Coordinates of C-alpha atoms in Angstrom, one line a residue:
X280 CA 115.9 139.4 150.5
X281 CA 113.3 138.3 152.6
X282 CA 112.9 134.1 153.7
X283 CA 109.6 132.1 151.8
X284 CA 107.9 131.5 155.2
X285 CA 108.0 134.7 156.3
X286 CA 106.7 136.3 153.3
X287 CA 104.3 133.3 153.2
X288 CA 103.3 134.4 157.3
X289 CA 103.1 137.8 155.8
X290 CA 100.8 137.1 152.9
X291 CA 98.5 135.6 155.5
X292 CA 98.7 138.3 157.7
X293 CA 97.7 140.4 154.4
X294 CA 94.3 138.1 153.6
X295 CA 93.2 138.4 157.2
X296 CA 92.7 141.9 157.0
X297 CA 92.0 142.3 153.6
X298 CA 88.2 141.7 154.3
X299 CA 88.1 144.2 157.3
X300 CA 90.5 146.7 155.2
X301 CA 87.8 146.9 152.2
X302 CA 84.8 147.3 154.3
X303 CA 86.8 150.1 156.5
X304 CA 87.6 152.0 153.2
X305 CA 84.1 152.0 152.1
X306 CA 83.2 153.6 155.3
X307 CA 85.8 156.3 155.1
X308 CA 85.4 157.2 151.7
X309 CA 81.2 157.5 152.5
X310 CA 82.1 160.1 155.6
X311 CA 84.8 161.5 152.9
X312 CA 82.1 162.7 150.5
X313 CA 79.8 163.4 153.3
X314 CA 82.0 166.1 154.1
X315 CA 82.6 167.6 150.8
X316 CA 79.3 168.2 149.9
X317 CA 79.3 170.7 152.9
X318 CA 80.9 172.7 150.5
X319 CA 78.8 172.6 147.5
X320 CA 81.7 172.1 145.7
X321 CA 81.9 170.0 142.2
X322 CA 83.8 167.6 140.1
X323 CA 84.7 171.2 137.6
X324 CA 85.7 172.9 140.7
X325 CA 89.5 173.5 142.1
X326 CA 89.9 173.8 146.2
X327 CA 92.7 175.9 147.4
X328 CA 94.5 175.6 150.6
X329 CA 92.4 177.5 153.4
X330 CA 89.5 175.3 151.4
X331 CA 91.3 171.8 152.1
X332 CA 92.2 173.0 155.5
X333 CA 88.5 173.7 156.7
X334 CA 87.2 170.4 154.9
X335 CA 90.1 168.7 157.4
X336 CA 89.3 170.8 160.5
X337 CA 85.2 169.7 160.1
X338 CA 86.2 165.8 159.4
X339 CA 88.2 166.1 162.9
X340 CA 85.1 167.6 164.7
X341 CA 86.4 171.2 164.3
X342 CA 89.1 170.4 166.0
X343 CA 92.7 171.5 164.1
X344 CA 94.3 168.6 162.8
X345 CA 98.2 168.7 163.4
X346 CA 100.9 170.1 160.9
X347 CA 102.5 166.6 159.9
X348 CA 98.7 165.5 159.2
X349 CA 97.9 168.5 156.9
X350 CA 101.0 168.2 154.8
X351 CA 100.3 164.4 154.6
X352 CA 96.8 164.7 153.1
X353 CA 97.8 167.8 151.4
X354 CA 100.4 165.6 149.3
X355 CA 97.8 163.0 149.6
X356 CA 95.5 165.4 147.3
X357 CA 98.3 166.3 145.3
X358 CA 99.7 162.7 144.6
X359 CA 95.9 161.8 143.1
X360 CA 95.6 165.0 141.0
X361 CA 98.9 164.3 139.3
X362 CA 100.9 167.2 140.8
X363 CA 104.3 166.8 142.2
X364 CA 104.2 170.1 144.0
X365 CA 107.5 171.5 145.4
X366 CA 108.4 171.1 148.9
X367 CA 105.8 173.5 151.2
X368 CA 104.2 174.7 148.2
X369 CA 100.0 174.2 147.2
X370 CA 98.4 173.6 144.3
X371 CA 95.0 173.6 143.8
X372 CA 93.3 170.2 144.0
X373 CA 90.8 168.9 142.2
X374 CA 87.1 167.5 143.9
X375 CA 88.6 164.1 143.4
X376 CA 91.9 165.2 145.3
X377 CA 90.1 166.3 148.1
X378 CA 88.1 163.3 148.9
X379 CA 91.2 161.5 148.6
X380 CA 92.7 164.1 151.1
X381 CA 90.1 163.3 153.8
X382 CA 90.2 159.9 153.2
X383 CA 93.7 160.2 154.0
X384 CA 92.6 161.8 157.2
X385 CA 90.0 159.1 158.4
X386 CA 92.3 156.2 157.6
X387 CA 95.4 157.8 159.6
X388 CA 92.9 158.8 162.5
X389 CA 91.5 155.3 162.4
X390 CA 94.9 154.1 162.9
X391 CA 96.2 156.9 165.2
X392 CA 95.9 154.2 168.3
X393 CA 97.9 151.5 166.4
X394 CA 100.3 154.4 165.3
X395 CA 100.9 155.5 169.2
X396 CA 101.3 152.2 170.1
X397 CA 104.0 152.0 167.3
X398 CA 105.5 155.1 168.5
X399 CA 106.2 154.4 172.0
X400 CA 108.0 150.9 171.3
X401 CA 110.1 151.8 168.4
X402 CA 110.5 155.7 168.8
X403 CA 113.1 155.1 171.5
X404 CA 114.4 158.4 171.7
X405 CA 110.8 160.3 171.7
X406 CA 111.5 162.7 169.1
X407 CA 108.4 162.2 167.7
X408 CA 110.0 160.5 164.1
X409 CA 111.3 157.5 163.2
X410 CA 114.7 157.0 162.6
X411 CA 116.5 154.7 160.2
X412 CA 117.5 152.7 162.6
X413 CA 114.0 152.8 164.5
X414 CA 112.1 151.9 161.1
X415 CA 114.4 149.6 160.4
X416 CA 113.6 147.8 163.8
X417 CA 109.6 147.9 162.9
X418 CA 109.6 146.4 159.9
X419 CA 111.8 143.4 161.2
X420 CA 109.5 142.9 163.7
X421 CA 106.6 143.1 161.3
X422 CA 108.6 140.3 159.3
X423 CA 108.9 137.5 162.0
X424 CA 112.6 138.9 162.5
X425 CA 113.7 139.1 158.7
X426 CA 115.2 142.9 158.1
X427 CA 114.7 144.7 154.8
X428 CA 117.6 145.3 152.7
X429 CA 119.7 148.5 153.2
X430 CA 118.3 149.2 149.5
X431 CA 114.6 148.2 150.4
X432 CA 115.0 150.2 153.7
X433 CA 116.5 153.4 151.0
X434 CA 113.2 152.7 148.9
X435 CA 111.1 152.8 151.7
X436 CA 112.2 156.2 152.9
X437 CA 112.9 157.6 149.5
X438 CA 109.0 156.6 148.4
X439 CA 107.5 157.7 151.9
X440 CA 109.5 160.9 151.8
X441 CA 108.6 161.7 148.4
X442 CA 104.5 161.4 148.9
X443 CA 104.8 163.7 151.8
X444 CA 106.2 166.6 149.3
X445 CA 109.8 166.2 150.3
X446 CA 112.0 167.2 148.1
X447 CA 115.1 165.7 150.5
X448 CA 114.9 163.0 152.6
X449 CA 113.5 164.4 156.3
X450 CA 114.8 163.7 159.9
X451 CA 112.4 160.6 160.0
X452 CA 109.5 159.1 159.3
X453 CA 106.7 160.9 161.2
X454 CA 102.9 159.6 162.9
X455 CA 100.9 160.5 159.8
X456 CA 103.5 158.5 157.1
X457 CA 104.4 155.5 159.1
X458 CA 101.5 153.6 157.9
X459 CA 102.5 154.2 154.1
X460 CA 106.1 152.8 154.8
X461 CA 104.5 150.2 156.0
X462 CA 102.4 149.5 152.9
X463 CA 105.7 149.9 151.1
X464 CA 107.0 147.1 153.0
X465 CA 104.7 144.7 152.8
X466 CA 104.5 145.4 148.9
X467 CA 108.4 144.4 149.0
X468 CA 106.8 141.0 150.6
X469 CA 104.4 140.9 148.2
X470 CA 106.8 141.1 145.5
X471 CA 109.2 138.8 147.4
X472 CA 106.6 136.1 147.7
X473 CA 105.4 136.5 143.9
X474 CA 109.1 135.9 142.8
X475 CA 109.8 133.2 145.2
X476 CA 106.7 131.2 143.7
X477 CA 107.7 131.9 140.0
X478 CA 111.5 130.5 140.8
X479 CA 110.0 127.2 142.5
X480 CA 107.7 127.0 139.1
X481 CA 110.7 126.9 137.1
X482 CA 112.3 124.5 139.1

């Protein structure tokens, strides 16, 4: 259980970047179409894996993007068609699951120099995930010094874990899910703060 002021500092950090957030997402998810209608592909039509791959490969300049980035968006895609896919397994996604894909790929690359910054304070021993421990650390400080729960920390992982297709919990959270546990988080402020408010209401 989190203190009222810092879910109340953390509610204002939230409205600052609200604005900038929604005019961001706009952006991405005008260069995410842009790049699926390279494909002439549909809102009737099913993309399979090599598909999803190129669309990824063309939205990073033809460059490869990395493994942990590919099976993000690909559960990405998968989360927004509905499809709880087993662990390393594809389904076919949908037109809409593959804008949400790339999407997924412009918000984590415009976040890849917060992300690095992230990594090289809190992954201490630079194995290229976060551990427990190491999230743990990062969401404190994102909280003025108030730590999640060992049951909020659980959720966190569990729910971060889950999006990325993994059937059991991995070593760590990686570069291309760190910002989603830290969504999670401040959604546990959120909820913190909504509760707090409703108790002093009562009072």
């Amino acid at each position: 259980m989190i203190g009222a002021a810092a879910a109340r500092s953390a509610a204002r950090r939230r409205s600052k970047q609200a604005a900038i957030h929604d005019q961001q997402s706009k952006v991405r998810q005008q260069a995410a179409l842009d790049i699926i209608k390279r494909y002439d592909v549909n809102s009737n039509m099913h993309i399979d894996k090599d598909g999803l791959t190129r669309m990824l490969r063309d939205a990073n300049k033809n460059t490869p993007v990395t493994d942990d980035v590919l099976r993000w968006c690909r559960a990405v895609a998968h989360y927004s068609d509905g499809n709880a896919s087993p662990e390393g397994e594809f389904v076919e996604i949908t037109y809409a699951g593959a804008l949400a894909a790339v999407d997924a790929f412009y918000a984590y690359q415009e976040n890849e120099p917060t992300i690095v910054d992230l990594f090289q304070k809190y992954d201490k021993d630079k194995s290229g995930m976060l551990s427990t421990e190491e999230l743990k650390q990062l969401l404190t400080d994102l909280n003025d010094g108030d730590s999640p729960s060992a049951e909020e920390l659980r959720w966190i992982q569990e729910t971060t874990y889950k999006r990325d297709g993994n059937a059991i919990p991995s070593a760590g959270v990686n570069k291309a899910e760190v910002m989603f546990s830290i969504s999670l988080w401040y959604s546990v402020l959120e909820q913190d703060e909504k509760n707090s408010k409703s108790a002093c209401a009562i009072c």
